[in-house]
């Protein structure tokens, strides 16, 4: 019943920007954690950014100062603003929502940073 729909992935040049969105539909309530992960070819999936409750967001060291995670609780939507993109940011980006009891994944959206 729960579905996460992602959008915003694209091909961009180094130094460019993108904003990813992830909207939840269905019977999901009391979302505790919203997060973005990414997986590059040949690499394991890694946490990019996350926000839990009223705490400050946390970021992977590789994206600090460049990426910003934001959420709209009323719309059950998560965003990732990505600035100063680098080729090493190329990956499939996945959103993840967790309640106190369950977790849900989006389908992934491709971000390619290349000249």
Short mmCIF file of N, CA and C in Angstrom, two decimals:
data_model
loop_
_atom_site.label_atom_id
_atom_site.label_comp_id
_atom_site.label_asym_id
_atom_site.label_seq_id
_atom_site.Cartn_x
_atom_site.Cartn_y
_atom_site.Cartn_z
N UNK A 1 0.82 -1.21 0.00
CA UNK A 1 0.00 0.00 0.00
C UNK A 1 0.85 1.26 0.00
N UNK A 2 2.01 1.19 0.60
CA UNK A 2 2.89 2.34 0.68
C UNK A 2 3.81 2.37 -0.52
N UNK A 3 3.94 3.53 -1.12
CA UNK A 3 4.81 3.70 -2.27
C UNK A 3 5.56 5.02 -2.15
N UNK A 4 6.86 4.98 -2.44
CA UNK A 4 7.67 6.17 -2.49
C UNK A 4 8.03 6.44 -3.95
N UNK A 5 7.72 7.64 -4.43
CA UNK A 5 7.94 8.01 -5.82
C UNK A 5 9.00 9.09 -5.86
N UNK A 6 10.10 8.80 -6.54
CA UNK A 6 11.23 9.71 -6.63
C UNK A 6 11.26 10.38 -8.00
N UNK A 7 11.84 11.57 -8.02
CA UNK A 7 12.00 12.31 -9.26
C UNK A 7 13.16 13.29 -9.12
N UNK A 8 13.62 13.81 -10.23
CA UNK A 8 14.63 14.85 -10.22
C UNK A 8 16.00 14.45 -10.73
N UNK A 9 16.25 13.17 -10.86
CA UNK A 9 17.54 12.74 -11.36
C UNK A 9 17.75 13.16 -12.80
N UNK A 10 19.00 13.44 -13.15
CA UNK A 10 19.29 13.94 -14.49
C UNK A 10 20.78 13.85 -14.76
N UNK A 11 21.15 14.20 -15.98
CA UNK A 11 22.55 14.36 -16.37
C UNK A 11 22.91 15.82 -16.22
N UNK A 12 23.95 16.10 -15.43
CA UNK A 12 24.39 17.48 -15.21
C UNK A 12 25.90 17.56 -15.32
N UNK A 13 26.39 18.76 -15.59
CA UNK A 13 27.82 18.99 -15.65
C UNK A 13 28.40 19.19 -14.26
N UNK A 14 29.68 18.90 -14.08
CA UNK A 14 30.31 19.19 -12.79
C UNK A 14 30.09 20.63 -12.38
N UNK A 15 29.79 20.84 -11.11
CA UNK A 15 29.48 22.16 -10.61
C UNK A 15 28.01 22.52 -10.68
N UNK A 16 27.22 21.72 -11.34
CA UNK A 16 25.80 21.97 -11.47
C UNK A 16 25.02 21.57 -10.25
N UNK A 17 23.71 21.76 -10.33
CA UNK A 17 22.81 21.49 -9.21
C UNK A 17 21.61 20.68 -9.65
N UNK A 18 21.07 19.92 -8.72
CA UNK A 18 19.84 19.18 -8.90
C UNK A 18 19.07 19.17 -7.59
N UNK A 19 17.76 19.03 -7.69
CA UNK A 19 16.95 18.80 -6.51
C UNK A 19 16.14 17.53 -6.71
N UNK A 20 16.34 16.58 -5.83
CA UNK A 20 15.60 15.34 -5.86
C UNK A 20 14.39 15.43 -4.93
N UNK A 21 13.31 14.77 -5.33
CA UNK A 21 12.10 14.73 -4.53
C UNK A 21 11.67 13.29 -4.33
N UNK A 22 11.04 13.03 -3.21
CA UNK A 22 10.50 11.71 -2.90
C UNK A 22 9.21 11.90 -2.14
N UNK A 23 8.11 11.47 -2.73
CA UNK A 23 6.80 11.62 -2.13
C UNK A 23 6.22 10.27 -1.75
N UNK A 24 5.68 10.19 -0.56
CA UNK A 24 5.07 8.95 -0.07
C UNK A 24 3.57 8.99 -0.29
N UNK A 25 3.02 7.85 -0.67
CA UNK A 25 1.58 7.69 -0.78
C UNK A 25 1.17 6.41 -0.08
N UNK A 26 -0.12 6.32 0.24
CA UNK A 26 -0.61 5.15 0.94
C UNK A 26 -0.65 5.37 2.44
N UNK A 27 -0.87 4.29 3.14
CA UNK A 27 -1.07 4.35 4.59
C UNK A 27 0.26 4.31 5.33
N UNK A 28 0.90 5.46 5.35
CA UNK A 28 2.12 5.59 6.14
C UNK A 28 1.91 6.75 7.11
N UNK A 29 2.18 6.49 8.36
CA UNK A 29 1.96 7.47 9.41
C UNK A 29 3.15 7.50 10.36
N UNK A 30 3.25 8.60 11.07
CA UNK A 30 4.28 8.76 12.09
C UNK A 30 5.66 8.43 11.55
N UNK A 31 6.01 9.08 10.46
CA UNK A 31 7.33 8.86 9.86
C UNK A 31 8.39 9.38 10.82
N UNK A 32 9.31 8.51 11.15
CA UNK A 32 10.34 8.83 12.13
C UNK A 32 11.61 9.36 11.47
N UNK A 33 12.06 8.66 10.45
CA UNK A 33 13.29 9.03 9.77
C UNK A 33 13.07 9.10 8.27
N UNK A 34 13.58 10.14 7.66
CA UNK A 34 13.63 10.26 6.20
C UNK A 34 15.09 10.37 5.79
N UNK A 35 15.46 9.65 4.77
CA UNK A 35 16.87 9.60 4.40
C UNK A 35 17.05 9.41 2.90
N UNK A 36 18.22 9.81 2.44
CA UNK A 36 18.66 9.55 1.07
C UNK A 36 19.90 8.66 1.10
N UNK A 37 19.89 7.65 0.27
CA UNK A 37 21.03 6.78 0.05
C UNK A 37 21.42 6.86 -1.41
N UNK A 38 22.62 6.40 -1.72
CA UNK A 38 23.03 6.32 -3.11
C UNK A 38 23.89 5.09 -3.33
N UNK A 39 23.88 4.61 -4.55
CA UNK A 39 24.69 3.47 -4.91
C UNK A 39 25.30 3.70 -6.29
N UNK A 40 26.61 3.77 -6.32
CA UNK A 40 27.34 3.93 -7.56
C UNK A 40 27.69 2.55 -8.12
N UNK A 41 27.95 2.46 -9.43
CA UNK A 41 28.31 1.16 -10.00
C UNK A 41 29.50 0.53 -9.31
N UNK A 42 29.36 -0.72 -8.93
CA UNK A 42 30.44 -1.44 -8.28
C UNK A 42 30.65 -1.11 -6.82
N UNK A 43 29.80 -0.28 -6.24
CA UNK A 43 29.95 0.11 -4.86
C UNK A 43 28.70 -0.26 -4.06
N UNK A 44 28.86 -0.31 -2.74
CA UNK A 44 27.74 -0.59 -1.86
C UNK A 44 26.90 0.66 -1.66
N UNK A 45 25.65 0.44 -1.33
CA UNK A 45 24.76 1.55 -1.04
C UNK A 45 25.23 2.27 0.22
N UNK A 46 25.25 3.60 0.18
CA UNK A 46 25.72 4.38 1.30
C UNK A 46 24.71 5.45 1.68
N UNK A 47 24.70 5.79 2.94
CA UNK A 47 23.84 6.86 3.43
C UNK A 47 24.41 8.20 3.02
N UNK A 48 23.56 9.05 2.44
CA UNK A 48 23.96 10.38 2.01
C UNK A 48 23.55 11.43 3.03
N UNK A 49 22.29 11.40 3.43
CA UNK A 49 21.76 12.38 4.37
C UNK A 49 20.52 11.81 5.02
N UNK A 50 20.26 12.23 6.25
CA UNK A 50 19.09 11.75 6.97
C UNK A 50 18.64 12.78 7.99
N UNK A 51 17.36 12.76 8.29
CA UNK A 51 16.81 13.59 9.35
C UNK A 51 15.84 12.74 10.15
N UNK A 52 15.96 12.81 11.47
CA UNK A 52 15.14 12.02 12.37
C UNK A 52 14.47 12.95 13.37
N UNK A 53 13.15 12.89 13.42
CA UNK A 53 12.42 13.70 14.38
C UNK A 53 12.75 15.17 14.28
N UNK A 54 13.06 15.76 15.41
CA UNK A 54 13.39 17.17 15.47
C UNK A 54 14.88 17.43 15.52
N UNK A 55 15.67 16.41 15.30
CA UNK A 55 17.11 16.57 15.34
C UNK A 55 17.62 17.25 14.08
N UNK A 56 18.84 17.75 14.16
CA UNK A 56 19.48 18.34 12.99
C UNK A 56 19.84 17.24 12.01
N UNK A 57 19.79 17.54 10.71
CA UNK A 57 20.16 16.53 9.72
C UNK A 57 21.61 16.11 9.86
N UNK A 58 21.89 14.89 9.45
CA UNK A 58 23.27 14.44 9.37
C UNK A 58 23.60 14.09 7.93
N UNK A 59 24.87 14.28 7.57
CA UNK A 59 25.31 14.10 6.20
C UNK A 59 26.58 13.27 6.15
N UNK A 60 26.73 12.56 5.05
CA UNK A 60 28.01 11.93 4.78
C UNK A 60 29.07 13.01 4.61
N UNK A 61 30.28 12.72 5.05
CA UNK A 61 31.35 13.70 4.96
C UNK A 61 31.57 14.18 3.53
N UNK A 62 31.37 13.31 2.58
CA UNK A 62 31.63 13.63 1.19
C UNK A 62 30.67 14.67 0.61
N UNK A 63 29.53 14.89 1.26
CA UNK A 63 28.54 15.82 0.72
C UNK A 63 28.29 17.01 1.62
N UNK A 64 28.91 17.07 2.78
CA UNK A 64 28.70 18.18 3.70
C UNK A 64 29.08 19.50 3.04
N UNK A 65 28.22 20.49 3.21
CA UNK A 65 28.45 21.79 2.62
C UNK A 65 27.95 21.92 1.20
N UNK A 66 27.58 20.81 0.58
CA UNK A 66 27.10 20.82 -0.79
C UNK A 66 25.65 20.37 -0.92
N UNK A 67 25.24 19.42 -0.10
CA UNK A 67 23.89 18.87 -0.16
C UNK A 67 23.09 19.33 1.05
N UNK A 68 21.79 19.50 0.85
CA UNK A 68 20.89 19.86 1.92
C UNK A 68 19.64 18.98 1.85
N UNK A 69 19.32 18.33 2.96
CA UNK A 69 18.11 17.53 3.03
C UNK A 69 17.01 18.36 3.68
N UNK A 70 15.80 18.24 3.16
CA UNK A 70 14.66 18.95 3.71
C UNK A 70 13.43 18.07 3.59
N UNK A 71 12.48 18.27 4.47
CA UNK A 71 11.26 17.47 4.43
C UNK A 71 10.04 18.34 4.67
N UNK A 72 8.95 17.91 4.07
CA UNK A 72 7.65 18.52 4.28
C UNK A 72 6.78 17.43 4.88
N UNK A 73 6.61 17.49 6.18
CA UNK A 73 5.88 16.43 6.88
C UNK A 73 4.41 16.35 6.44
N UNK A 74 3.80 17.51 6.20
CA UNK A 74 2.40 17.52 5.80
C UNK A 74 2.20 16.84 4.45
N UNK A 75 3.13 17.05 3.53
CA UNK A 75 3.04 16.44 2.21
C UNK A 75 3.73 15.09 2.13
N UNK A 76 4.36 14.69 3.23
CA UNK A 76 5.10 13.43 3.27
C UNK A 76 6.08 13.35 2.11
N UNK A 77 6.82 14.42 1.94
CA UNK A 77 7.75 14.54 0.83
C UNK A 77 9.14 14.90 1.36
N UNK A 78 10.13 14.29 0.77
CA UNK A 78 11.52 14.50 1.12
C UNK A 78 12.26 15.09 -0.07
N UNK A 79 13.18 16.00 0.19
CA UNK A 79 13.95 16.64 -0.85
C UNK A 79 15.44 16.51 -0.57
N UNK A 80 16.21 16.54 -1.62
CA UNK A 80 17.65 16.62 -1.50
C UNK A 80 18.15 17.65 -2.50
N UNK A 81 18.61 18.79 -2.00
CA UNK A 81 19.19 19.81 -2.84
C UNK A 81 20.68 19.51 -2.97
N UNK A 82 21.14 19.34 -4.19
CA UNK A 82 22.52 18.98 -4.45
C UNK A 82 23.17 20.08 -5.26
N UNK A 83 24.18 20.70 -4.69
CA UNK A 83 24.92 21.77 -5.34
C UNK A 83 26.37 21.36 -5.53
N UNK A 84 27.05 22.08 -6.39
CA UNK A 84 28.47 21.84 -6.65
C UNK A 84 28.74 20.36 -6.92
N UNK A 85 27.95 19.79 -7.79
CA UNK A 85 28.03 18.36 -8.04
C UNK A 85 29.36 17.97 -8.66
N UNK A 86 29.84 16.81 -8.27
CA UNK A 86 31.10 16.26 -8.73
C UNK A 86 30.84 14.94 -9.45
N UNK A 87 31.76 14.54 -10.34
CA UNK A 87 31.58 13.25 -11.01
C UNK A 87 31.40 12.09 -10.04
N UNK A 88 32.05 12.14 -8.89
CA UNK A 88 31.92 11.07 -7.91
C UNK A 88 30.56 11.02 -7.24
N UNK A 89 29.71 12.01 -7.49
CA UNK A 89 28.34 11.97 -7.00
C UNK A 89 27.44 11.12 -7.89
N UNK A 90 27.96 10.69 -9.03
CA UNK A 90 27.18 9.87 -9.95
C UNK A 90 26.75 8.58 -9.26
N UNK A 91 25.46 8.33 -9.25
CA UNK A 91 24.92 7.16 -8.57
C UNK A 91 23.41 7.12 -8.78
N UNK A 92 22.82 5.99 -8.40
CA UNK A 92 21.38 5.92 -8.26
C UNK A 92 21.05 6.35 -6.84
N UNK A 93 20.17 7.31 -6.70
CA UNK A 93 19.80 7.83 -5.40
C UNK A 93 18.45 7.27 -4.98
N UNK A 94 18.39 6.78 -3.76
CA UNK A 94 17.19 6.16 -3.22
C UNK A 94 16.73 6.90 -1.97
N UNK A 95 15.43 7.10 -1.85
CA UNK A 95 14.90 7.63 -0.61
C UNK A 95 14.42 6.49 0.27
N UNK A 96 14.42 6.74 1.55
CA UNK A 96 14.00 5.75 2.53
C UNK A 96 13.24 6.45 3.64
N UNK A 97 12.03 5.98 3.91
CA UNK A 97 11.23 6.46 5.03
C UNK A 97 11.10 5.34 6.05
N UNK A 98 11.22 5.68 7.31
CA UNK A 98 11.02 4.71 8.37
C UNK A 98 10.03 5.22 9.38
N UNK A 99 9.11 4.34 9.76
CA UNK A 99 8.28 4.58 10.92
C UNK A 99 8.98 3.89 12.10
N UNK A 100 8.30 3.81 13.21
CA UNK A 100 8.90 3.13 14.35
C UNK A 100 8.99 1.63 14.15
N UNK A 101 8.24 1.10 13.17
CA UNK A 101 8.18 -0.34 12.99
C UNK A 101 8.58 -0.84 11.60
N UNK A 102 8.49 0.01 10.57
CA UNK A 102 8.75 -0.43 9.20
C UNK A 102 9.58 0.58 8.44
N UNK A 103 10.20 0.10 7.36
CA UNK A 103 10.95 0.95 6.47
C UNK A 103 10.50 0.74 5.03
N UNK A 104 10.63 1.79 4.22
CA UNK A 104 10.19 1.76 2.84
C UNK A 104 11.24 2.41 1.95
N UNK A 105 11.40 1.84 0.75
CA UNK A 105 12.37 2.34 -0.22
C UNK A 105 11.69 2.86 -1.47
N UNK A 106 12.27 3.90 -2.04
CA UNK A 106 11.87 4.35 -3.36
C UNK A 106 12.52 3.50 -4.43
N UNK A 107 12.16 3.76 -5.68
CA UNK A 107 12.65 2.97 -6.80
C UNK A 107 14.03 3.40 -7.27
N UNK A 108 14.46 4.56 -6.85
CA UNK A 108 15.75 5.08 -7.25
C UNK A 108 15.65 6.02 -8.44
N UNK A 109 16.51 7.02 -8.46
CA UNK A 109 16.58 7.95 -9.58
C UNK A 109 18.05 8.18 -9.92
N UNK A 110 18.37 8.16 -11.20
CA UNK A 110 19.75 8.22 -11.65
C UNK A 110 20.24 9.66 -11.70
N UNK A 111 21.38 9.89 -11.07
CA UNK A 111 22.08 11.16 -11.14
C UNK A 111 23.42 10.90 -11.80
N UNK A 112 23.67 11.58 -12.90
CA UNK A 112 24.94 11.44 -13.61
C UNK A 112 25.60 12.81 -13.73
N UNK A 113 26.82 12.92 -13.24
CA UNK A 113 27.58 14.16 -13.29
C UNK A 113 28.76 13.93 -14.22
N UNK A 114 28.73 14.58 -15.35
CA UNK A 114 29.75 14.34 -16.37
C UNK A 114 29.88 15.55 -17.28
N UNK A 115 31.09 15.74 -17.79
CA UNK A 115 31.32 16.78 -18.78
C UNK A 115 30.95 16.32 -20.18
#
